[in-house]
Amino acid sequence: MEETCLSISDGVLMDCSTEAEGKIEIPCSVTEISDSAFSNCKGMTDIVIPDSVTEIGDCAFWHCIGLTSIVIPDSVTKIGECAFCGCIGLTSIEIPDSVTEIGSSAFENCTSLTNIVIPASVTKISNDVFNFCSELTSIKVDKNNKVYDSRNDCNAIIETMSNTLIAGCKNTVIPDSVTKIGNCAFWGCEGLTSIKIHNSVTKIGGSAFSSCKGLTSIVIPASVKEIGGGAFNACSGLTSISVDKDNAFYDSRNDCNAIIQTKFNRLISGCRNTVIPDTVTAIGHSAFNRCTGLTGIVIPDSVWKIGNNAFAFCTRLTSIDIPKSVTKIGDSAFYGCKELTSIVIPKSVTEIGNWVIDGCEKLKNIKIPQSLKKQYGIFFNVHLQDLAKDFGMSIDIY
């Protein structure tokens, strides 16, 4: 490929034509590949990076879906955020022992990537670096790395000093020396079917297992004191959730197949088989978010609050009865429930969030109390009259 497709200024490769195809050779005058330089170059299949390059910028090769191989020279010290995000054809990549920093989401959605080795030189790496790398089966850290390790051949990256597992894959076995599972550690690991969390773990980070669609069951040990928001979001295959009976912070009372924050009686994570106990007072933020297997749920009269995104994208949910005990419904509570056909907002509700029913494509019958009429612009995000006209809805203000 001729260099005419490249835009270079003072040693920085600024841009590449999105029409570029085949193999591209970067000239030796280049010392840095700038942010988004090759972004969306779908026809590029191979690239030669000279050993004059020291930095690969943010989103440098974003969505280069035709790229199947790349050799990073041992002059490169930094791989930027989202540098190879969406390179779905990339099956392998060797990170040289010169790299010290790998940015957030650097290899996110590299769905053909099967293995990775983190060299001894890396001192900074983000938790979400391998999000949605669904075919990743092997993760190893060089034994001479002073900051990270893959102890016990665990197929994961562990921050050595804090004993925090920051990135895993479908073959990960969590060592019993790990005390924390980091934010987004397994996010999008669709091939993960089971995982044992040892009684050494005290914290599970936000979105830690989000979108692990193959995960069918989870047991929270007695040692866990903190579970971050959305830890099990979009785990559509999850049918069993239980908390060890000796846990002082969370429980699964009445074999409810859910995680309940004991002190506040707040249900924070559920699944398709959840039965909400009548001692629960709140359904937490994103508790059933993207629970696509959920077809129906009974909300007991003990519940006063339905949190933000609580049932968002429950795409098979056809009906919902909101009890008269509920006084608050959060933002996007039923967003994207495209099979929902009717909803009644009880008169007890005094506060309702934005976009509560946006994306509910089949919703035809809505009842809202007169007391909420002034909030209709927030509730529907459009005027009631326009909504009824455009979507053929029956709206009853009572």
mmCIF file of C-alpha atoms in Angstrom:
data_model
loop_
_atom_site.group_PDB
_atom_site.id
_atom_site.type_symbol
_atom_site.label_atom_id
_atom_site.label_comp_id
_atom_site.label_asym_id
_atom_site.label_seq_id
_atom_site.Cartn_x
_atom_site.Cartn_y
_atom_site.Cartn_z
ATOM 1 C CA MET A 1 0.000 0.000 0.000
ATOM 2 C CA GLU A 2 1.390 3.401 -0.959
ATOM 3 C CA GLU A 3 2.095 5.934 1.758
ATOM 4 C CA THR A 4 -0.270 8.388 0.066
ATOM 5 C CA CYS A 5 -3.092 7.073 2.263
ATOM 6 C CA LEU A 6 -1.234 8.312 5.365
ATOM 7 C CA SER A 7 -1.191 11.805 6.869
ATOM 8 C CA ILE A 8 2.026 12.497 8.814
ATOM 9 C CA SER A 9 3.074 15.646 10.671
ATOM 10 C CA ASP A 10 6.320 16.123 12.633
ATOM 11 C CA GLY A 11 6.768 12.410 13.128
ATOM 12 C CA VAL A 12 3.186 11.818 14.253
ATOM 13 C CA LEU A 13 0.952 9.657 12.087
ATOM 14 C CA MET A 14 -2.244 11.671 12.239
ATOM 15 C CA ASP A 15 -4.637 9.873 9.942
ATOM 16 C CA CYS A 16 -5.145 7.085 7.434
ATOM 17 C CA SER A 17 -7.765 7.010 4.722
ATOM 18 C CA THR A 18 -10.666 4.751 5.685
ATOM 19 C CA GLU A 19 -10.575 3.541 2.070
ATOM 20 C CA ALA A 20 -7.123 2.003 2.601
ATOM 21 C CA GLU A 21 -6.963 -1.738 1.961
ATOM 22 C CA GLY A 22 -4.580 -4.658 2.361
ATOM 23 C CA LYS A 23 -1.146 -4.275 3.904
ATOM 24 C CA ILE A 24 0.033 -0.891 5.150
ATOM 25 C CA GLU A 25 3.640 -0.028 5.982
ATOM 26 C CA ILE A 26 4.289 2.905 8.296
ATOM 27 C CA PRO A 27 7.482 4.800 7.335
ATOM 28 C CA CYS A 28 10.429 4.931 9.746
ATOM 29 C CA SER A 29 10.008 8.682 10.182
ATOM 30 C CA VAL A 30 6.963 8.065 12.409
ATOM 31 C CA THR A 31 7.512 8.102 16.180
ATOM 32 C CA GLU A 32 3.892 8.149 17.347
ATOM 33 C CA ILE A 33 0.561 6.819 16.085
ATOM 34 C CA SER A 34 -1.987 9.426 17.131
ATOM 35 C CA ASP A 35 -5.453 8.956 18.578
ATOM 36 C CA SER A 36 -7.880 7.369 16.076
ATOM 37 C CA ALA A 37 -5.223 7.362 13.331
ATOM 38 C CA PHE A 38 -6.481 4.128 11.730
ATOM 39 C CA SER A 39 -9.953 4.218 13.223
ATOM 40 C CA ASN A 40 -12.518 2.339 11.122
ATOM 41 C CA CYS A 41 -10.019 1.271 8.414
ATOM 42 C CA LYS A 42 -12.074 -1.836 7.738
ATOM 43 C CA GLY A 43 -10.176 -2.910 4.625
ATOM 44 C CA MET A 44 -6.733 -2.989 6.234
ATOM 45 C CA THR A 45 -5.607 -6.578 6.802
ATOM 46 C CA ASP A 46 -1.999 -6.166 7.929
ATOM 47 C CA ILE A 47 0.227 -3.369 9.170
ATOM 48 C CA VAL A 48 3.959 -2.956 9.651
ATOM 49 C CA ILE A 49 4.928 -0.663 12.535
ATOM 50 C CA PRO A 50 8.579 0.441 12.513
ATOM 51 C CA ASP A 51 10.729 0.364 15.644
ATOM 52 C CA SER A 52 10.788 4.160 15.634
ATOM 53 C CA VAL A 53 7.258 4.230 17.104
ATOM 54 C CA THR A 54 7.089 4.687 20.887
ATOM 55 C CA GLU A 55 3.371 5.235 21.473
ATOM 56 C CA ILE A 56 0.085 3.878 20.087
ATOM 57 C CA GLY A 57 -2.658 6.408 20.766
ATOM 58 C CA ASP A 58 -6.213 6.063 22.026
ATOM 59 C CA CYS A 59 -8.525 4.301 19.551
ATOM 60 C CA ALA A 60 -5.605 4.101 17.103
ATOM 61 C CA PHE A 61 -6.898 0.913 15.454
ATOM 62 C CA TRP A 62 -10.510 1.138 16.603
ATOM 63 C CA HIS A 63 -12.866 -1.092 14.619
ATOM 64 C CA CYS A 64 -10.243 -2.272 12.120
ATOM 65 C CA ILE A 65 -12.326 -5.384 11.549
ATOM 66 C CA GLY A 66 -10.140 -6.723 8.713
ATOM 67 C CA LEU A 67 -6.926 -6.635 10.730
ATOM 68 C CA THR A 68 -5.821 -10.215 11.386
ATOM 69 C CA SER A 69 -2.279 -9.746 12.662
ATOM 70 C CA ILE A 70 -0.006 -7.066 14.006
ATOM 71 C CA VAL A 71 3.542 -6.933 15.350
ATOM 72 C CA ILE A 72 4.158 -4.266 17.985
ATOM 73 C CA PRO A 73 7.863 -3.318 17.962
ATOM 74 C CA ASP A 74 9.866 -3.306 21.193
ATOM 75 C CA SER A 75 10.188 0.471 20.992
ATOM 76 C CA VAL A 76 6.548 0.997 22.044
ATOM 77 C CA THR A 77 6.061 1.951 25.704
ATOM 78 C CA LYS A 78 2.347 2.786 25.769
ATOM 79 C CA ILE A 79 -0.806 1.275 24.243
ATOM 80 C CA GLY A 80 -3.634 3.791 24.538
ATOM 81 C CA GLU A 81 -7.273 3.445 25.557
ATOM 82 C CA CYS A 82 -9.407 1.441 23.109
ATOM 83 C CA ALA A 83 -6.317 1.112 20.890
ATOM 84 C CA PHE A 84 -7.484 -2.159 19.312
ATOM 85 C CA CYS A 85 -11.118 -2.054 20.406
ATOM 86 C CA GLY A 86 -13.385 -3.897 17.960
ATOM 87 C CA CYS A 87 -10.597 -5.612 15.997
ATOM 88 C CA ILE A 88 -12.716 -8.723 15.660
ATOM 89 C CA GLY A 89 -10.349 -10.479 13.244
ATOM 90 C CA LEU A 90 -7.303 -10.219 15.495
ATOM 91 C CA THR A 91 -6.491 -13.727 16.760
ATOM 92 C CA SER A 92 -3.199 -13.073 18.530
ATOM 93 C CA ILE A 93 -0.955 -10.221 19.530
ATOM 94 C CA GLU A 94 2.432 -10.088 21.226
ATOM 95 C CA ILE A 95 2.997 -7.264 23.668
ATOM 96 C CA PRO A 96 6.727 -6.498 23.766
ATOM 97 C CA ASP A 97 8.760 -6.140 26.954
ATOM 98 C CA SER A 98 9.045 -2.389 26.386
ATOM 99 C CA VAL A 99 5.375 -1.621 27.113
ATOM 100 C CA THR A 100 4.741 -0.157 30.570
ATOM 101 C CA GLU A 101 1.104 0.959 30.219
ATOM 102 C CA ILE A 102 -1.995 -0.571 28.617
ATOM 103 C CA GLY A 103 -5.015 1.724 28.560
ATOM 104 C CA SER A 104 -8.664 1.154 29.374
ATOM 105 C CA SER A 105 -10.538 -1.126 26.947
ATOM 106 C CA ALA A 106 -7.380 -1.488 24.833
ATOM 107 C CA PHE A 107 -8.479 -4.879 23.467
ATOM 108 C CA GLU A 108 -12.218 -4.663 24.157
ATOM 109 C CA ASN A 109 -14.408 -6.681 21.799
ATOM 110 C CA CYS A 110 -11.472 -8.471 20.163
ATOM 111 C CA THR A 111 -13.751 -11.474 19.856
ATOM 112 C CA SER A 112 -11.217 -13.726 18.070
ATOM 113 C CA LEU A 113 -8.344 -13.134 20.482
ATOM 114 C CA THR A 114 -7.515 -16.450 22.187
ATOM 115 C CA ASN A 115 -4.454 -15.786 24.340
ATOM 116 C CA ILE A 116 -2.430 -12.961 25.813
ATOM 117 C CA VAL A 117 0.848 -12.626 27.709
ATOM 118 C CA ILE A 118 1.497 -9.552 29.854
ATOM 119 C CA PRO A 119 5.260 -8.867 29.903
ATOM 120 C CA ALA A 120 7.364 -8.053 32.962
ATOM 121 C CA SER A 121 7.594 -4.389 31.957
ATOM 122 C CA VAL A 122 3.880 -3.555 32.374
ATOM 123 C CA THR A 123 3.200 -1.513 35.529
ATOM 124 C CA LYS A 124 -0.224 -0.090 34.675
ATOM 125 C CA ILE A 125 -3.173 -1.945 33.177
ATOM 126 C CA SER A 126 -6.893 -1.243 33.324
ATOM 127 C CA ASN A 127 -9.512 -3.667 34.690
ATOM 128 C CA ASP A 128 -11.589 -3.539 31.518
ATOM 129 C CA VAL A 129 -8.766 -4.137 29.059
ATOM 130 C CA PHE A 130 -10.229 -7.438 27.751
ATOM 131 C CA ASN A 131 -13.969 -6.760 27.993
ATOM 132 C CA PHE A 132 -16.023 -8.895 25.586
ATOM 133 C CA CYS A 133 -13.016 -10.953 24.461
ATOM 134 C CA SER A 134 -15.319 -13.960 24.354
ATOM 135 C CA GLU A 135 -12.782 -16.436 22.927
ATOM 136 C CA LEU A 136 -9.980 -15.596 25.341
ATOM 137 C CA THR A 137 -8.869 -18.853 26.977
ATOM 138 C CA SER A 138 -5.371 -18.075 28.223
ATOM 139 C CA ILE A 139 -4.074 -15.078 30.183
ATOM 140 C CA LYS A 140 -0.565 -15.123 31.579
ATOM 141 C CA VAL A 141 1.655 -12.583 33.299
ATOM 142 C CA ASP A 142 5.425 -12.886 33.034
ATOM 143 C CA LYS A 143 6.805 -14.281 36.301
ATOM 144 C CA ASN A 144 9.238 -11.358 36.563
ATOM 145 C CA ASN A 145 6.482 -8.736 36.633
ATOM 146 C CA LYS A 146 6.605 -6.892 39.979
ATOM 147 C CA VAL A 147 3.080 -5.414 39.856
ATOM 148 C CA TYR A 148 0.879 -8.186 38.429
ATOM 149 C CA ASP A 149 0.836 -11.981 38.447
ATOM 150 C CA SER A 150 -1.056 -15.064 37.267
ATOM 151 C CA ARG A 151 -0.445 -17.172 40.337
ATOM 152 C CA ASN A 152 -1.350 -20.869 40.269
ATOM 153 C CA ASP A 153 -1.762 -20.735 36.468
ATOM 154 C CA CYS A 154 -5.110 -19.102 37.115
ATOM 155 C CA ASN A 155 -5.592 -17.624 33.609
ATOM 156 C CA ALA A 156 -6.167 -14.162 35.023
ATOM 157 C CA ILE A 157 -4.351 -10.941 35.863
ATOM 158 C CA ILE A 158 -3.976 -10.268 39.581
ATOM 159 C CA GLU A 159 -2.689 -7.064 41.109
ATOM 160 C CA THR A 160 -0.060 -8.571 43.378
ATOM 161 C CA MET A 161 0.032 -6.101 46.261
ATOM 162 C CA SER A 162 -3.749 -5.849 46.738
ATOM 163 C CA ASN A 163 -4.575 -9.449 45.735
ATOM 164 C CA THR A 164 -7.214 -8.056 43.350
ATOM 165 C CA LEU A 165 -8.186 -10.042 40.287
ATOM 166 C CA ILE A 166 -8.543 -7.359 37.611
ATOM 167 C CA ALA A 167 -9.079 -9.384 34.406
ATOM 168 C CA GLY A 168 -10.236 -12.932 33.803
ATOM 169 C CA CYS A 169 -11.416 -15.215 30.999
ATOM 170 C CA LYS A 170 -13.612 -18.275 30.547
ATOM 171 C CA ASN A 171 -10.858 -20.589 31.846
ATOM 172 C CA THR A 172 -10.067 -18.576 34.963
ATOM 173 C CA VAL A 173 -9.806 -20.374 38.298
ATOM 174 C CA ILE A 174 -9.851 -17.793 41.072
ATOM 175 C CA PRO A 175 -7.018 -18.553 43.544
ATOM 176 C CA ASP A 176 -7.952 -18.717 47.236
ATOM 177 C CA SER A 177 -5.475 -15.902 47.938
ATOM 178 C CA VAL A 178 -7.546 -13.351 45.994
ATOM 179 C CA THR A 179 -9.375 -10.883 48.262
ATOM 180 C CA LYS A 180 -11.081 -8.682 45.653
ATOM 181 C CA ILE A 181 -12.607 -9.133 42.226
ATOM 182 C CA GLY A 182 -12.165 -5.835 40.418
ATOM 183 C CA ASN A 183 -14.639 -3.722 38.486
ATOM 184 C CA CYS A 184 -15.441 -5.221 35.064
ATOM 185 C CA ALA A 185 -13.032 -8.131 35.691
ATOM 186 C CA PHE A 186 -15.110 -10.641 33.680
ATOM 187 C CA TRP A 187 -17.352 -8.218 31.768
ATOM 188 C CA GLY A 188 -18.538 -9.808 28.523
ATOM 189 C CA CYS A 189 -16.894 -13.164 29.226
ATOM 190 C CA GLU A 190 -19.715 -15.027 27.489
ATOM 191 C CA GLY A 191 -17.960 -18.408 27.591
ATOM 192 C CA LEU A 192 -17.728 -18.443 31.385
ATOM 193 C CA THR A 193 -20.132 -21.142 32.574
ATOM 194 C CA SER A 194 -19.121 -21.517 36.210
ATOM 195 C CA ILE A 195 -16.843 -19.853 38.732
ATOM 196 C CA LYS A 196 -16.007 -20.487 42.385
ATOM 197 C CA ILE A 197 -15.581 -17.442 44.587
ATOM 198 C CA HIS A 198 -13.523 -18.426 47.622
ATOM 199 C CA ASN A 199 -14.158 -17.388 51.207
ATOM 200 C CA SER A 200 -11.139 -15.082 50.973
ATOM 201 C CA VAL A 201 -12.977 -12.578 48.741
ATOM 202 C CA THR A 202 -14.331 -9.529 50.567
ATOM 203 C CA LYS A 203 -15.348 -7.368 47.589
ATOM 204 C CA ILE A 204 -16.908 -7.961 44.167
ATOM 205 C CA GLY A 205 -16.570 -4.854 42.022
ATOM 206 C CA GLY A 206 -19.150 -3.096 39.888
ATOM 207 C CA SER A 207 -20.009 -4.928 36.633
ATOM 208 C CA ALA A 208 -17.531 -7.647 37.633
ATOM 209 C CA PHE A 209 -19.508 -10.415 35.891
ATOM 210 C CA SER A 210 -21.727 -8.256 33.701
ATOM 211 C CA SER A 211 -22.810 -9.900 30.403
ATOM 212 C CA CYS A 212 -21.458 -13.334 31.367
ATOM 213 C CA LYS A 213 -24.322 -14.938 29.436
ATOM 214 C CA GLY A 214 -23.110 -18.510 29.934
ATOM 215 C CA LEU A 215 -22.980 -18.276 33.730
ATOM 216 C CA THR A 216 -25.797 -20.388 35.203
ATOM 217 C CA SER A 217 -25.224 -20.186 38.945
ATOM 218 C CA ILE A 218 -23.349 -18.166 41.526
ATOM 219 C CA VAL A 219 -22.652 -18.574 45.233
ATOM 220 C CA ILE A 220 -21.623 -15.542 47.288
ATOM 221 C CA PRO A 221 -19.411 -16.664 50.184
ATOM 222 C CA ALA A 222 -19.720 -15.494 53.787
ATOM 223 C CA SER A 223 -16.623 -13.302 53.473
ATOM 224 C CA VAL A 224 -18.081 -10.831 50.941
ATOM 225 C CA LYS A 225 -18.798 -7.430 52.493
ATOM 226 C CA GLU A 226 -19.312 -5.335 49.360
ATOM 227 C CA ILE A 227 -20.883 -5.974 45.954
ATOM 228 C CA GLY A 228 -20.662 -3.197 43.378
ATOM 229 C CA GLY A 229 -23.502 -1.997 41.175
ATOM 230 C CA GLY A 230 -24.435 -4.201 38.236
ATOM 231 C CA ALA A 231 -22.090 -6.998 39.310
ATOM 232 C CA PHE A 232 -24.266 -9.581 37.530
ATOM 233 C CA ASN A 233 -26.032 -7.398 34.946
ATOM 234 C CA ALA A 234 -27.082 -9.119 31.711
ATOM 235 C CA CYS A 235 -26.219 -12.611 32.958
ATOM 236 C CA SER A 236 -29.160 -13.958 30.956
ATOM 237 C CA GLY A 237 -28.348 -17.631 31.626
ATOM 238 C CA LEU A 238 -28.285 -17.208 35.403
ATOM 239 C CA THR A 239 -30.896 -19.400 37.085
ATOM 240 C CA SER A 240 -29.493 -19.832 40.588
ATOM 241 C CA ILE A 241 -28.169 -17.203 43.007
ATOM 242 C CA SER A 242 -27.386 -17.972 46.623
ATOM 243 C CA VAL A 243 -25.586 -16.285 49.494
ATOM 244 C CA ASP A 244 -23.850 -18.244 52.232
ATOM 245 C CA LYS A 245 -26.064 -18.262 55.355
ATOM 246 C CA ASP A 246 -23.189 -16.937 57.468
ATOM 247 C CA ASN A 247 -22.788 -13.762 55.415
ATOM 248 C CA ALA A 248 -23.525 -10.745 57.653
ATOM 249 C CA PHE A 249 -24.085 -8.244 54.813
ATOM 250 C CA TYR A 250 -26.079 -10.081 52.146
ATOM 251 C CA ASP A 251 -28.592 -12.925 52.062
ATOM 252 C CA SER A 252 -30.823 -15.016 49.802
ATOM 253 C CA ARG A 253 -33.681 -15.405 52.263
ATOM 254 C CA ASN A 254 -36.447 -17.886 51.483
ATOM 255 C CA ASP A 255 -34.312 -19.431 48.711
ATOM 256 C CA CYS A 256 -35.303 -16.444 46.591
ATOM 257 C CA ASN A 257 -32.552 -16.813 43.963
ATOM 258 C CA ALA A 258 -31.413 -13.234 44.491
ATOM 259 C CA ILE A 259 -28.914 -11.163 46.435
ATOM 260 C CA ILE A 260 -30.461 -8.981 49.143
ATOM 261 C CA GLN A 261 -28.595 -6.299 51.061
ATOM 262 C CA THR A 262 -29.575 -7.419 54.541
ATOM 263 C CA LYS A 263 -29.379 -4.131 56.447
ATOM 264 C CA PHE A 264 -31.642 -2.262 54.003
ATOM 265 C CA ASN A 265 -33.778 -5.169 52.757
ATOM 266 C CA ARG A 266 -32.812 -4.085 49.245
ATOM 267 C CA LEU A 267 -32.744 -6.616 46.422
ATOM 268 C CA ILE A 268 -29.630 -5.746 44.432
ATOM 269 C CA SER A 269 -29.363 -8.621 41.962
ATOM 270 C CA GLY A 270 -31.911 -11.090 40.624
ATOM 271 C CA CYS A 271 -32.371 -13.642 37.851
ATOM 272 C CA ARG A 272 -35.144 -15.291 35.851
ATOM 273 C CA ASN A 273 -36.012 -17.601 38.782
ATOM 274 C CA THR A 274 -36.142 -14.912 41.459
ATOM 275 C CA VAL A 275 -39.119 -14.806 43.808
ATOM 276 C CA ILE A 276 -39.053 -11.484 45.649
ATOM 277 C CA PRO A 277 -39.621 -12.062 49.394
ATOM 278 C CA ASP A 278 -42.283 -9.975 51.133
ATOM 279 C CA THR A 279 -39.607 -8.554 53.448
ATOM 280 C CA VAL A 280 -37.882 -6.703 50.599
ATOM 281 C CA THR A 281 -38.521 -2.935 50.696
ATOM 282 C CA ALA A 282 -36.598 -1.788 47.618
ATOM 283 C CA ILE A 283 -35.567 -3.146 44.231
ATOM 284 C CA GLY A 284 -32.131 -1.711 43.659
ATOM 285 C CA HIS A 285 -30.402 -0.039 40.761
ATOM 286 C CA SER A 286 -30.178 -2.414 37.754
ATOM 287 C CA ALA A 287 -31.309 -5.375 39.877
ATOM 288 C CA PHE A 288 -32.837 -7.181 36.865
ATOM 289 C CA ASN A 289 -31.187 -5.126 34.116
ATOM 290 C CA ARG A 290 -31.047 -7.124 30.843
ATOM 291 C CA CYS A 291 -32.492 -10.218 32.512
ATOM 292 C CA THR A 292 -33.803 -11.407 29.150
ATOM 293 C CA GLY A 293 -35.121 -14.686 30.541
ATOM 294 C CA LEU A 294 -37.512 -12.937 32.926
ATOM 295 C CA THR A 295 -41.114 -13.291 31.711
ATOM 296 C CA GLY A 296 -42.968 -12.272 34.868
ATOM 297 C CA ILE A 297 -42.336 -11.136 38.428
ATOM 298 C CA VAL A 298 -44.495 -10.436 41.486
ATOM 299 C CA ILE A 299 -43.526 -7.313 43.400
ATOM 300 C CA PRO A 300 -44.789 -7.644 46.995
ATOM 301 C CA ASP A 301 -46.626 -4.909 48.919
ATOM 302 C CA SER A 302 -43.553 -4.371 51.091
ATOM 303 C CA VAL A 303 -41.683 -2.611 48.250
ATOM 304 C CA TRP A 304 -41.718 1.210 48.256
ATOM 305 C CA LYS A 305 -39.009 1.905 45.675
ATOM 306 C CA ILE A 306 -38.111 0.594 42.218
ATOM 307 C CA GLY A 307 -34.616 1.812 41.389
ATOM 308 C CA ASN A 308 -33.030 3.191 38.232
ATOM 309 C CA ASN A 309 -32.834 0.638 35.390
ATOM 310 C CA ALA A 310 -34.336 -1.985 37.712
ATOM 311 C CA PHE A 311 -36.053 -3.907 34.875
ATOM 312 C CA ALA A 312 -34.427 -2.206 31.877
ATOM 313 C CA PHE A 313 -34.171 -4.381 28.766
ATOM 314 C CA CYS A 314 -36.098 -7.292 30.263
ATOM 315 C CA THR A 315 -37.142 -8.006 26.697
ATOM 316 C CA ARG A 316 -39.494 -10.918 27.478
ATOM 317 C CA LEU A 317 -41.358 -9.255 30.332
ATOM 318 C CA THR A 318 -44.995 -9.025 29.188
ATOM 319 C CA SER A 319 -46.705 -7.607 32.253
ATOM 320 C CA ILE A 320 -45.908 -5.980 35.567
ATOM 321 C CA ASP A 321 -48.100 -5.156 38.559
ATOM 322 C CA ILE A 322 -46.770 -2.257 40.581
ATOM 323 C CA PRO A 323 -48.201 -2.468 44.124
ATOM 324 C CA LYS A 324 -49.834 0.483 45.898
ATOM 325 C CA SER A 325 -46.956 0.560 48.363
ATOM 326 C CA VAL A 326 -44.547 1.957 45.743
ATOM 327 C CA THR A 327 -43.882 5.707 46.062
ATOM 328 C CA LYS A 328 -40.814 6.081 43.840
ATOM 329 C CA ILE A 329 -39.914 4.721 40.387
ATOM 330 C CA GLY A 330 -36.414 5.539 39.163
ATOM 331 C CA ASP A 331 -35.037 6.559 35.777
ATOM 332 C CA SER A 332 -35.382 4.005 32.960
ATOM 333 C CA ALA A 333 -36.978 1.493 35.333
ATOM 334 C CA PHE A 334 -38.704 -0.363 32.458
ATOM 335 C CA TYR A 335 -36.680 1.014 29.562
ATOM 336 C CA GLY A 336 -36.543 -1.327 26.556
ATOM 337 C CA CYS A 337 -39.133 -3.829 27.848
ATOM 338 C CA LYS A 338 -40.363 -4.273 24.301
ATOM 339 C CA GLU A 339 -42.958 -6.991 25.083
ATOM 340 C CA LEU A 340 -44.662 -4.998 27.844
ATOM 341 C CA THR A 341 -48.226 -4.234 26.695
ATOM 342 C CA SER A 342 -49.742 -2.372 29.633
ATOM 343 C CA ILE A 343 -48.754 -0.634 32.835
ATOM 344 C CA VAL A 344 -50.627 0.964 35.721
ATOM 345 C CA ILE A 345 -48.861 3.541 37.857
ATOM 346 C CA PRO A 346 -50.589 3.535 41.264
ATOM 347 C CA LYS A 347 -51.708 6.721 43.009
ATOM 348 C CA SER A 348 -49.166 6.054 45.735
ATOM 349 C CA VAL A 349 -46.325 7.046 43.380
ATOM 350 C CA THR A 350 -45.146 10.581 44.148
ATOM 351 C CA GLU A 351 -41.849 10.555 42.275
ATOM 352 C CA ILE A 352 -41.125 9.114 38.848
ATOM 353 C CA GLY A 353 -37.935 9.309 36.801
ATOM 354 C CA ASN A 354 -36.965 9.979 33.222
ATOM 355 C CA TRP A 355 -37.467 7.529 30.347
ATOM 356 C CA VAL A 356 -39.318 5.014 32.529
ATOM 357 C CA ILE A 357 -41.076 3.347 29.576
ATOM 358 C CA ASP A 358 -39.000 4.501 26.602
ATOM 359 C CA GLY A 359 -38.389 1.666 24.164
ATOM 360 C CA CYS A 360 -41.475 -0.287 25.285
ATOM 361 C CA GLU A 361 -42.531 -0.892 21.681
ATOM 362 C CA LYS A 362 -45.740 -2.839 22.348
ATOM 363 C CA LEU A 363 -47.013 -0.713 25.199
ATOM 364 C CA LYS A 364 -50.601 0.288 24.327
ATOM 365 C CA ASN A 365 -52.394 0.793 27.636
ATOM 366 C CA ILE A 366 -51.114 3.182 30.292
ATOM 367 C CA LYS A 367 -52.775 4.419 33.455
ATOM 368 C CA ILE A 368 -51.229 7.251 35.439
ATOM 369 C CA PRO A 369 -52.682 9.146 38.404
ATOM 370 C CA GLN A 370 -53.802 12.764 38.122
ATOM 371 C CA SER A 371 -51.173 13.694 40.699
ATOM 372 C CA LEU A 372 -48.418 12.850 38.201
ATOM 373 C CA LYS A 373 -49.931 14.742 35.274
ATOM 374 C CA LYS A 374 -47.491 17.616 35.711
ATOM 375 C CA GLN A 375 -44.629 15.144 35.375
ATOM 376 C CA TYR A 376 -45.822 13.659 32.094
ATOM 377 C CA GLY A 377 -43.022 15.355 30.142
ATOM 378 C CA ILE A 378 -40.495 13.604 32.354
ATOM 379 C CA PHE A 379 -42.323 10.304 32.505
ATOM 380 C CA PHE A 380 -42.807 9.882 28.772
ATOM 381 C CA ASN A 381 -40.174 12.330 27.599
ATOM 382 C CA VAL A 382 -42.828 13.650 25.152
ATOM 383 C CA HIS A 383 -46.289 15.186 25.508
ATOM 384 C CA LEU A 384 -49.022 12.694 26.344
ATOM 385 C CA GLN A 385 -51.139 13.768 23.408
ATOM 386 C CA ASP A 386 -48.300 13.302 20.934
ATOM 387 C CA LEU A 387 -47.466 9.939 22.441
ATOM 388 C CA ALA A 388 -51.029 8.691 22.079
ATOM 389 C CA LYS A 389 -51.272 9.962 18.503
ATOM 390 C CA ASP A 390 -47.929 8.658 17.284
ATOM 391 C CA PHE A 391 -48.016 5.240 18.887
ATOM 392 C CA GLY A 392 -51.700 4.483 19.132
ATOM 393 C CA MET A 393 -51.622 4.293 22.906
ATOM 394 C CA SER A 394 -54.577 4.372 25.250
ATOM 395 C CA ILE A 395 -53.653 6.734 28.087
ATOM 396 C CA ASP A 396 -55.926 6.945 31.100
ATOM 397 C CA ILE A 397 -55.344 9.670 33.670
ATOM 398 C CA TYR A 398 -57.314 8.751 36.780
#
